[in-house]
XYZ file of C-alpha atoms in Angstrom:
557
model
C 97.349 70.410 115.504
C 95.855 72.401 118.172
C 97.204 76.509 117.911
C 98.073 77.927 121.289
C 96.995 81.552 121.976
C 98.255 84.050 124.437
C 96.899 87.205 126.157
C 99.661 89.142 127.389
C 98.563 92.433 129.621
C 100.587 95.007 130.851
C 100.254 93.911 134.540
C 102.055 90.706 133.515
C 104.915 92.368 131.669
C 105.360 95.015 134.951
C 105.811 91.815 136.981
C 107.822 89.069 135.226
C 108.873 90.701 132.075
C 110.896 93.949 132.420
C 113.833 92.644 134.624
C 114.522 90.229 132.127
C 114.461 92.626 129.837
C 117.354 94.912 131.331
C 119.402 92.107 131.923
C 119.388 90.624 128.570
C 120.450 92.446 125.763
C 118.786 92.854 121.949
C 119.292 91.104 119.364
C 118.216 92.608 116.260
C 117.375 90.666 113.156
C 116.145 91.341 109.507
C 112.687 89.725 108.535
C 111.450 89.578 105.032
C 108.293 90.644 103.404
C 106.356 87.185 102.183
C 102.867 88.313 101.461
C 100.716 91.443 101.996
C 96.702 92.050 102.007
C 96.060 95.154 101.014
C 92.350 96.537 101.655
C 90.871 100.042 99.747
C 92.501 101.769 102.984
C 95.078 100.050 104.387
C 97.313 96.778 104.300
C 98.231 93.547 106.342
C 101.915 92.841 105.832
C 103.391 89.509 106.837
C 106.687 88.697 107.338
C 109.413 85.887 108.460
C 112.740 86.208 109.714
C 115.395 83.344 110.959
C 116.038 82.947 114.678
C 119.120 81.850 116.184
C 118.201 81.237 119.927
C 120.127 80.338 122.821
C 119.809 79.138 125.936
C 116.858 80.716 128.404
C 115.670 84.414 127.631
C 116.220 85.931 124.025
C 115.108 89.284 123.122
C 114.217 89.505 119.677
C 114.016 93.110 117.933
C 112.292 93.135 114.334
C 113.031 96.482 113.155
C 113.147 99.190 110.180
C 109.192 98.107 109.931
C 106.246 100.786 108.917
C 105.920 103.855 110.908
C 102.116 103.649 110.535
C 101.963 100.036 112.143
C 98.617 99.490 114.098
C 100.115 98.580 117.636
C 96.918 96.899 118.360
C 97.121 94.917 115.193
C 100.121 92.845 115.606
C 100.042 88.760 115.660
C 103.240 86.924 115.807
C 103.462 82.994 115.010
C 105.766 81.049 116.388
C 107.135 77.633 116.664
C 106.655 74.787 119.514
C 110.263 74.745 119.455
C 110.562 77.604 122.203
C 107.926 79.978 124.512
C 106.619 83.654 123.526
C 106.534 85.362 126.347
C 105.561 88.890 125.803
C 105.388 91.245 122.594
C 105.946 95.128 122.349
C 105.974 97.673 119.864
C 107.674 100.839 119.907
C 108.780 103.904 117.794
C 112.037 104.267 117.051
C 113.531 107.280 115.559
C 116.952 106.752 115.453
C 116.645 105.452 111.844
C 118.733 106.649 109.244
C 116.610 108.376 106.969
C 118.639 107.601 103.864
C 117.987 103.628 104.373
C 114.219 104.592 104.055
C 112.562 103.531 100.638
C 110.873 106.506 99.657
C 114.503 108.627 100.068
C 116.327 105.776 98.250
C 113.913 106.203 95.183
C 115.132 109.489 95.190
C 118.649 108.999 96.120
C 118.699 107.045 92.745
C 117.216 108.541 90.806
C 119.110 111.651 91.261
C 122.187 109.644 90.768
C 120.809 108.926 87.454
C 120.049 112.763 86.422
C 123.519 113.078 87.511
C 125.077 110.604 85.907
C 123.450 111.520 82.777
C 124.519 115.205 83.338
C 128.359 114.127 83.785
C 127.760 112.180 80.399
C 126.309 114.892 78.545
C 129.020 117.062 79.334
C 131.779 114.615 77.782
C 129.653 114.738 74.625
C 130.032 118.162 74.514
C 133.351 118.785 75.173
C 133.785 115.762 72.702
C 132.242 118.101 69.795
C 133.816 121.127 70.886
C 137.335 119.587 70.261
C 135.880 118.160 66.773
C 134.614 121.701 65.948
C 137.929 123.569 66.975
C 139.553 121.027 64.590
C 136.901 121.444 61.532
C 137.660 125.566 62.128
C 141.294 124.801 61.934
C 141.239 123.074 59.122
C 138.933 125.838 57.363
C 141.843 127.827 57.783
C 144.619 125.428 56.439
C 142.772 125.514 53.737
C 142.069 129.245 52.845
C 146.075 129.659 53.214
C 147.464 126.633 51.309
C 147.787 128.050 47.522
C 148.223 124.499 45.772
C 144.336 123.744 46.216
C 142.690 124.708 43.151
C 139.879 126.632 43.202
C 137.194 123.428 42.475
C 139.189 121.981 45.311
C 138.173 124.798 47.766
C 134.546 124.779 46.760
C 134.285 121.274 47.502
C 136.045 121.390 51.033
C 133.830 124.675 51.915
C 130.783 122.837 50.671
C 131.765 119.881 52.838
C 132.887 121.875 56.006
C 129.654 123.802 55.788
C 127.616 120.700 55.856
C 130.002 119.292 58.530
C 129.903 122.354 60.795
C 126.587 123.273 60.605
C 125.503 119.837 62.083
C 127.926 119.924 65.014
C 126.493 123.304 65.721
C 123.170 121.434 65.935
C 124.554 118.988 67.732
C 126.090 121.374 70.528
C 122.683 123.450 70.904
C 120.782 119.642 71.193
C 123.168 119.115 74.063
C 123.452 122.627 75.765
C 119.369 121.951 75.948
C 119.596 118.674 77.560
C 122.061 119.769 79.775
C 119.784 122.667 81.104
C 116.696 120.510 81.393
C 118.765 117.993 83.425
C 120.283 120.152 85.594
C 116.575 121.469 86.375
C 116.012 117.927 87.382
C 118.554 117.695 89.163
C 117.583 120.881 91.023
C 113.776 119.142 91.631
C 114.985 115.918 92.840
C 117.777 117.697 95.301
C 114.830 119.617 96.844
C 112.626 117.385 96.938
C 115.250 114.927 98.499
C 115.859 117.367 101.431
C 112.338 118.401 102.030
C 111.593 114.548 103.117
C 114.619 113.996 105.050
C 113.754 116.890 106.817
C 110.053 115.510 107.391
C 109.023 114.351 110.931
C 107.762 110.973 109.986
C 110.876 109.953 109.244
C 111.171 107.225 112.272
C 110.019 103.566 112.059
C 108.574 100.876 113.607
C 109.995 98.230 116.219
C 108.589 94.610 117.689
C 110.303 93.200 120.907
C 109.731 89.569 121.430
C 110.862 87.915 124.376
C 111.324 84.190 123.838
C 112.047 81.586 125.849
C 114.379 78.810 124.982
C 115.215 75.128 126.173
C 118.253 75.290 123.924
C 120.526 76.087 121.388
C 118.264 76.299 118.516
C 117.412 77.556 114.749
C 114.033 78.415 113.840
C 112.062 80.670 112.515
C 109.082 83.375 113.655
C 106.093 84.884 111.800
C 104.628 87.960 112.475
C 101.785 90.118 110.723
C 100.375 93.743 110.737
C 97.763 96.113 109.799
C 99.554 99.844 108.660
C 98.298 102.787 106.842
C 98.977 104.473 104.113
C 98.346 101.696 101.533
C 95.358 101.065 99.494
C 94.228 99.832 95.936
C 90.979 101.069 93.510
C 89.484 99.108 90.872
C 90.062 100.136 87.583
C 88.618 98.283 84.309
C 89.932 98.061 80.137
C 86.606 97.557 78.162
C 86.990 96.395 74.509
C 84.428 95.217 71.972
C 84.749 95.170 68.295
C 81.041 95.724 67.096
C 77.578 96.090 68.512
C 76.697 91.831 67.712
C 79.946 91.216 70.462
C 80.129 90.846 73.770
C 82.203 92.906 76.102
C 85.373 92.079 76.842
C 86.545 93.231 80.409
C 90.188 93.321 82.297
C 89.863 93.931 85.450
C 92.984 95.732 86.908
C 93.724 97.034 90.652
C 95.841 100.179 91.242
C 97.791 99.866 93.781
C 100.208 102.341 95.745
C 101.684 102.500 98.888
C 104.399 104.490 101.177
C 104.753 102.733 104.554
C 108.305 102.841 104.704
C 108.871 99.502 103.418
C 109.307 98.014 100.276
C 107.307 95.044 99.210
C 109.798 92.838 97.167
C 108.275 90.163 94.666
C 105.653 89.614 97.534
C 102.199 87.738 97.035
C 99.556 90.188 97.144
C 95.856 89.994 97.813
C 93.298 92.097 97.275
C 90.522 92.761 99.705
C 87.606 94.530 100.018
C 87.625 94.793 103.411
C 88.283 98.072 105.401
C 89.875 97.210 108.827
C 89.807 101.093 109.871
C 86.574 100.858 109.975
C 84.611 100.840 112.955
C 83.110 97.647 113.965
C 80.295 98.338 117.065
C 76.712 97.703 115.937
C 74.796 101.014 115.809
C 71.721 101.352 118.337
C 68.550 103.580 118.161
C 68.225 106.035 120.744
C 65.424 107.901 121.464
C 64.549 110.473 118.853
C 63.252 113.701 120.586
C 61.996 117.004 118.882
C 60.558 120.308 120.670
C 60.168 124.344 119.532
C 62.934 125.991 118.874
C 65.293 127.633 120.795
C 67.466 130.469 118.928
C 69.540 130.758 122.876
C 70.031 126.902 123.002
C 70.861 126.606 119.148
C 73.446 129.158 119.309
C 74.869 127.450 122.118
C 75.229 124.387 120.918
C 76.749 125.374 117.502
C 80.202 127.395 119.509
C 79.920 123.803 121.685
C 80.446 121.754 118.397
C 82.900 124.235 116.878
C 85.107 124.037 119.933
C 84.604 120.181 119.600
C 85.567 120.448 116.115
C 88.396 122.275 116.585
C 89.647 120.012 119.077
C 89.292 116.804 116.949
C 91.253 118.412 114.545
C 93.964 119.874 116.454
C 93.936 115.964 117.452
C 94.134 114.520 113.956
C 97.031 116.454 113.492
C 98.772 116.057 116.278
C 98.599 112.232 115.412
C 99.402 112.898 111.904
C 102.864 114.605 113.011
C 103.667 111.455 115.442
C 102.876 109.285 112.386
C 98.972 107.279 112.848
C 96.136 108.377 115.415
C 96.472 106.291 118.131
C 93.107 104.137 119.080
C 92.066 104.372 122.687
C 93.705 100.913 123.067
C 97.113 102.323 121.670
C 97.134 105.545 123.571
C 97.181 103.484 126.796
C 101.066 102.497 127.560
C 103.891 102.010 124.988
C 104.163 98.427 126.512
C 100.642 97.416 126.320
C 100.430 93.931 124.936
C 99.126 91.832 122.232
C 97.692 88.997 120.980
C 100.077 86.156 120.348
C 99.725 82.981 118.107
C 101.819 80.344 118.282
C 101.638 77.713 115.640
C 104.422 75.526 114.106
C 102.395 75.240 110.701
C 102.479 78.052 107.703
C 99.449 78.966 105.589
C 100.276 79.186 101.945
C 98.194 80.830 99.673
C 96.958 79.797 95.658
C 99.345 78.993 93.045
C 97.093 80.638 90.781
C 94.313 83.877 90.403
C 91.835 82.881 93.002
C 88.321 84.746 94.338
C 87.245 84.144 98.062
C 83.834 85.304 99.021
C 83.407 85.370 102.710
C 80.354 87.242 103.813
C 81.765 90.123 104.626
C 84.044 90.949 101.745
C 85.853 89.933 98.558
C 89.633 88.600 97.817
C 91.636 88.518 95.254
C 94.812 86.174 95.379
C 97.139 86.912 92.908
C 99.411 83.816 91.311
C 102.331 86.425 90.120
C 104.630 88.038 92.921
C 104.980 91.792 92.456
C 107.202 93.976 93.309
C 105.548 97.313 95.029
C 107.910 100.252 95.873
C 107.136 102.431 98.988
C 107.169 105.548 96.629
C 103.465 106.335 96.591
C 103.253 105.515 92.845
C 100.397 103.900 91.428
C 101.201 99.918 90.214
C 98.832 98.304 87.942
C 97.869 94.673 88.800
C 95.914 92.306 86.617
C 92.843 90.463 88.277
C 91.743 88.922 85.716
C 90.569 88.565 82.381
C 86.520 88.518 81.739
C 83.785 87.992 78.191
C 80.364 89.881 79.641
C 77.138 89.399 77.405
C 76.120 92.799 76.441
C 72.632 94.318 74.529
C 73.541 97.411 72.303
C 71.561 100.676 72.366
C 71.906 104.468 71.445
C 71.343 107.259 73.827
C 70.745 110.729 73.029
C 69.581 114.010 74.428
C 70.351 116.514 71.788
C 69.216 119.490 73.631
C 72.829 119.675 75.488
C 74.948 116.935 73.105
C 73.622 116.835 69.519
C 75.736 113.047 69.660
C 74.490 109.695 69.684
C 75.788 107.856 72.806
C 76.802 103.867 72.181
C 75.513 102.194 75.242
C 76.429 98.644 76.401
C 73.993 96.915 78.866
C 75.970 93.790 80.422
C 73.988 91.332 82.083
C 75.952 88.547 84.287
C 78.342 90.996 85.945
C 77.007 89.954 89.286
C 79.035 86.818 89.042
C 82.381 88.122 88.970
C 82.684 90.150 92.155
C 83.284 93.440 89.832
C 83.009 96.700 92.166
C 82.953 99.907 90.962
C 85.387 102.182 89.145
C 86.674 103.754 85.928
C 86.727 101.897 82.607
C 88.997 102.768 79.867
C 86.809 101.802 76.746
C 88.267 101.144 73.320
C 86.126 100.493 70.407
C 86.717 98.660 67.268
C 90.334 98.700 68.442
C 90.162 102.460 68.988
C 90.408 104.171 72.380
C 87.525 106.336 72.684
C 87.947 107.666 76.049
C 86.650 106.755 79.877
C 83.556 105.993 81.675
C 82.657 104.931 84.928
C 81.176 101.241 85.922
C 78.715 101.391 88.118
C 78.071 97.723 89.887
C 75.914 99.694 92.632
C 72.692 98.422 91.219
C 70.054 96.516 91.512
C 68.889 96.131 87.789
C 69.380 93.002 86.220
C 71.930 94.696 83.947
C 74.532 97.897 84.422
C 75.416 99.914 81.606
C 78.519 100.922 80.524
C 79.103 104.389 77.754
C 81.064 103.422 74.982
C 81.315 106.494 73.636
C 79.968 108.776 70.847
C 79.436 107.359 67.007
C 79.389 109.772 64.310
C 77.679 107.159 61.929
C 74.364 108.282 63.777
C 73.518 111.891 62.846
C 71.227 113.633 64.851
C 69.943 117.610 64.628
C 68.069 119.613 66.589
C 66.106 123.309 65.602
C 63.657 125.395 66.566
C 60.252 125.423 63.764
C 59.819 128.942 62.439
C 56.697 129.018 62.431
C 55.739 129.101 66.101
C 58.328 131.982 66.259
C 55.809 135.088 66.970
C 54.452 135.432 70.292
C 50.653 136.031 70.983
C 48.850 138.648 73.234
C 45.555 137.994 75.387
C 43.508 139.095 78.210
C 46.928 140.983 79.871
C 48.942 137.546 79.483
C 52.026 136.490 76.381
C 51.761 133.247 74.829
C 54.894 132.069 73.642
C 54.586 128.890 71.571
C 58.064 126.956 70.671
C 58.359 124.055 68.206
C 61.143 121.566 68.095
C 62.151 119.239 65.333
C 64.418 116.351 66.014
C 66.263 114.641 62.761
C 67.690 111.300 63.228
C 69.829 109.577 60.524
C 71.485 105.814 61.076
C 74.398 105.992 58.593
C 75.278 102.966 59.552
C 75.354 98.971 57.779
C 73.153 97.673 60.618
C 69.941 98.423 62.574
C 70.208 100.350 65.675
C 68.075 100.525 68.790
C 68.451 104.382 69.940
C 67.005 106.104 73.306
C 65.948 109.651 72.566
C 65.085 111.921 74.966
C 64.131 115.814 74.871
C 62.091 117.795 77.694
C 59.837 120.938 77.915
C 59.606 123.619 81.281
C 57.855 122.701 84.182
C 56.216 125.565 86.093
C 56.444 126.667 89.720
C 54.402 129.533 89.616
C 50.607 129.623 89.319
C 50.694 132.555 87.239
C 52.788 130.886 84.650
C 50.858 127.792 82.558
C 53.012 125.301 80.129
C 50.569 123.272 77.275
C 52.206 120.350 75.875
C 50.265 120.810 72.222
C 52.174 117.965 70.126
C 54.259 114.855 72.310
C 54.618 113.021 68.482
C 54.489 109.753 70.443
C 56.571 110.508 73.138
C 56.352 108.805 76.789
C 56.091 111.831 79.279
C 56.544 112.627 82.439
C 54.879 115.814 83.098
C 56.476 116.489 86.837
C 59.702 116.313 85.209
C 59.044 117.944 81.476
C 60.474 114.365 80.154
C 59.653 113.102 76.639
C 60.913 109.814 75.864
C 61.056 108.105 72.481
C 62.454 104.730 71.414
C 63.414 104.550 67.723
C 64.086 101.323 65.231
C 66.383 102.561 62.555
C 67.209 100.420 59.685
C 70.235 100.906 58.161
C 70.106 104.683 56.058
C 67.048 105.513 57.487
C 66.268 108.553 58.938
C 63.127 109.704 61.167
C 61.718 113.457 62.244
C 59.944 114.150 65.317
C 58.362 117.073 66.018
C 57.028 118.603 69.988
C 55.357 121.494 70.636
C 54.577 123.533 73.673
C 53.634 127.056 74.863
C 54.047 128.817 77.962
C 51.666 131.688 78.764
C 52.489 134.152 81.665
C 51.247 138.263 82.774
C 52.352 140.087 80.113
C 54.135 142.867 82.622
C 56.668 140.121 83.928
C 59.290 138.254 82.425
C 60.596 134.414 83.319
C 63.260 133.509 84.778
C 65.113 130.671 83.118
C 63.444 130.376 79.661
């Protein structure tokens, strides 16, 4: 099958298009959301809707569609049933702002607050009435002289109990009622502050078809819009330091377009369409002396260029999305149309594509993904990485020993970087992030700190006293590093410490003891790697001195 493609310009539309379209009159129809790409910034949405065409010219409005729609992005697929002629898009802001998604999520959910209010308050007046009749009877009670007296102490003993807990009761409720009605209050603001917002408009396509008949088909169209976007996120879970990792890889997804994506397929790209696309060039690099008159002239030239662009950005933000110099030519500019009479359907299942620009991720499960701006967790997948077990520790500002995963054979499964939530032994010890921008043949991943591996850190006493010479102080410090593996198995650890690095000419640092260490003396590192066998425990001593004029002091030390 051979796809047609048409390249409608606004000449052609001035011409042959616009009579038509004041002679023949709308017809709006509702489309439905089938699938939707969403990139990092951004998403594609396509969607079908049924067409019921007659005769000769139809005009075909698609409406209550995403106010952030990229004009220039639009591609509409149709069948070789009937002609596309032309394709516009246009604002329109007659739309009712209570059919938008974002104030029907509120709309609700203050129904719900109220509802529960209104429910609340039968409760109460429910125990009210009980407690008016428990105080009634008290009374009865105190005036009817045939109750003995063992009679009376039981009833009093039994009202007390009785009244005391609707008492309870009534303050549990009073509480609830005041926390709902500040709710209430919330969600009623809220709900007034966004229909009161100025991007509350949406987003129309005209298509003008041409028919040969009386037919029933259907027409495909597809968009890029704003306002959308998904993050990586990551659950990393291993049971002991012999396992590998295992890794779920999640996407977070949000968006608030105006429309609601309703058990939709998704995908997940890596792509950015926002981004520009035009190869950069070298121009010609050109340096001179310096000229305080021209400098200060072309700072206030940039500032007033700044200030522009911004006034700009917002002016674009208040109509909605900043219009690309294509878009900011004519309303009625047109598009690129596809017409096609064949569908592409995407994997029944969780499928990577690696193109060689980017990455996506078909998800098998439709999802459902609400135009509220709230975050939506979607599983990718489910992953085992190989991992090698060390300790890291630099007890000078964490006197902890760091457990430290290094997984080789990430590269394979298109991971990108974000945050991990890391449990341990079936414990949640807290978050770290995965970096995949490397180029080491494995990335490591902190799993947190284990108290099984004791470490301490002090100052030796008996470099304490400070020595005097030829108009200069020598200060000489000692430090003693105590390691202790607690633990059933032996451990690998990383152990790092450091001593000052000088500046100043007049100020000399001796590294007298390393005890083994790997140093880097333009840095002050020392570097150890220690074997500990289960209950052993190793000391390491350093010592340096720094020896400066005795009529100054040093700054940081």
């Amino acid at each position: 099958m051979i796809m047609r493609h048409y390249i409608l310009t606004s000449l052609f539309i001035s011409a042959a298009c616009l009579s038509s379209f004041a002679q023949v009159k709308e017809i709006e129809i509702n489309s439905k959301v089938t699938d939707v790409t969403i990139f990092f910034s951004g998403a594609q949405v396509s969607r079908t809707a049924s067409l019921q065409l007659n005769p000769g010219t139809n005009i075909i409005r698609m409406s209550r569609l995403s106010y952030t729609m990229d004009p220039n992005s639009i591609q509409v697929e149709g069948s070789k049933q009937y002609t596309i002629v032309s394709v516009n898009h246009r604002h329109n802001f007659l739309q009712d702002a209570d059919e938008l998604p974002e104030v029907k999520s509120l709309k609700d959910q203050l129904e719900k607050v109220n509802n529960d209010i209104e429910l609340n308050r039968i409760e109460m007046g429910a125990l009210n009435e009980e407690k008016a009749y428990v105080e009634a009877n008290k009374s009865f009670i105190g005036e009817n002289k045939s109750i003995t007296v063992d009679d009376m102490m039981d009833m009093s003993e039994l009202y007390q109990s009785t009244y005391r807990e609707l008492l309870k009761q009534l303050a549990d409720l009073k509480f609830k009622d005041q926390a709902l009605r500040k709710e209430s209050a919330k969600i009623t603001q809220q709900l007034q502050q966004l229909r009161s917002s100025k991007n509350l408009y949406t987003s129309d396509i005209i298509v003008n078809i041409s028919s040969p008949a009386r037919i029933t088909s259907e027409l495909k169209f597809k968009y890029v819009t704003g306002n959308a976007g998904w993050t990586p996120s990551y659950d990393a879970k291993t049971t002991d330091i012999q396992s590998p990792i295992a890794l779920t890889y999640k996407a977070k997804v949000a968006q608030s377009t105006g429309e609601e994506w309703k058990n939709v397929k998704l995908k997940l790209s890596t792509g950015n369409p926002s981004k520009n696309n035009n190869l950069p060039s070298l121009a010609v690099w050109q340096i001179s002396g310096y000229d305080y008159e021209e400098a200060e002239r072309r700072r206030k030239e940039q500032e007033r260029s700044y200030s522009n662009a911004r006034k700009k950005s917002s002016a674009a933000y208040e109509t909605g999305a900043a219009p690309s110099a294509k878009e900011a030519k004519s309303e009625t500019d047109e598009y690129i149309v596809e017409e096609s009479d064949k569908l592409t359907t995407t994997a029944q299942y969780t499928t990577i594509a690696e193109s060689s620009v980017n990455t996506e991720f078909n998800i098998s499960i439709p999802y459902t993904i609400n135009g509220d701006g709230q975050e939506y967790t979607v599983e990718i997948g489910d992953i085992k990485l190989d991992a090698k077990y060390r300790y890291f520790a630099a007890p000078k500002y964490d006197a902890s020993a760091f457990l430290v995963g290094y997984i080789s054979g990430w590269e394979k499964h298109n991971l990108i970087s974000g945050m991990a939530n890391v449990y341990f032994m079936d414990s949640y010890v807290g978050s770290s992030y995965l970096n995949t921008q490397s180029t080491l043949d494995s990335i490591s991943l902190s799993l947190g700190r284990d108290k099984s591996v004791i470490i301490e850190r002090k100052k030796i006493k008996d470099y304490s006293k400070p020595s005097f010479s030829g108009g200069k102080k020598k200060v000489t410090i000692g430090i003693e590093l105590t390691v202790k593996n607690t633990k059933n198995a032996e451990i690998l650890l990383d152990l790092q410490d450091q001593y000052p690095v000088s500046q100043n000419k007049e100020i000399e640092v001796e590294l007298m003891e390393e005890a083994g260490a790997t140093v880097k003396k333009e840095i002050g590192g020392l570097f150890w790697v220690l074997n500990l066998k289960p209950n052993e425990s190793k000391t390491i001593r350093f010592v340096y001195s720094v020896k400066f004029p005795q009529d100054k002091d040093v700054a940081n030390f």
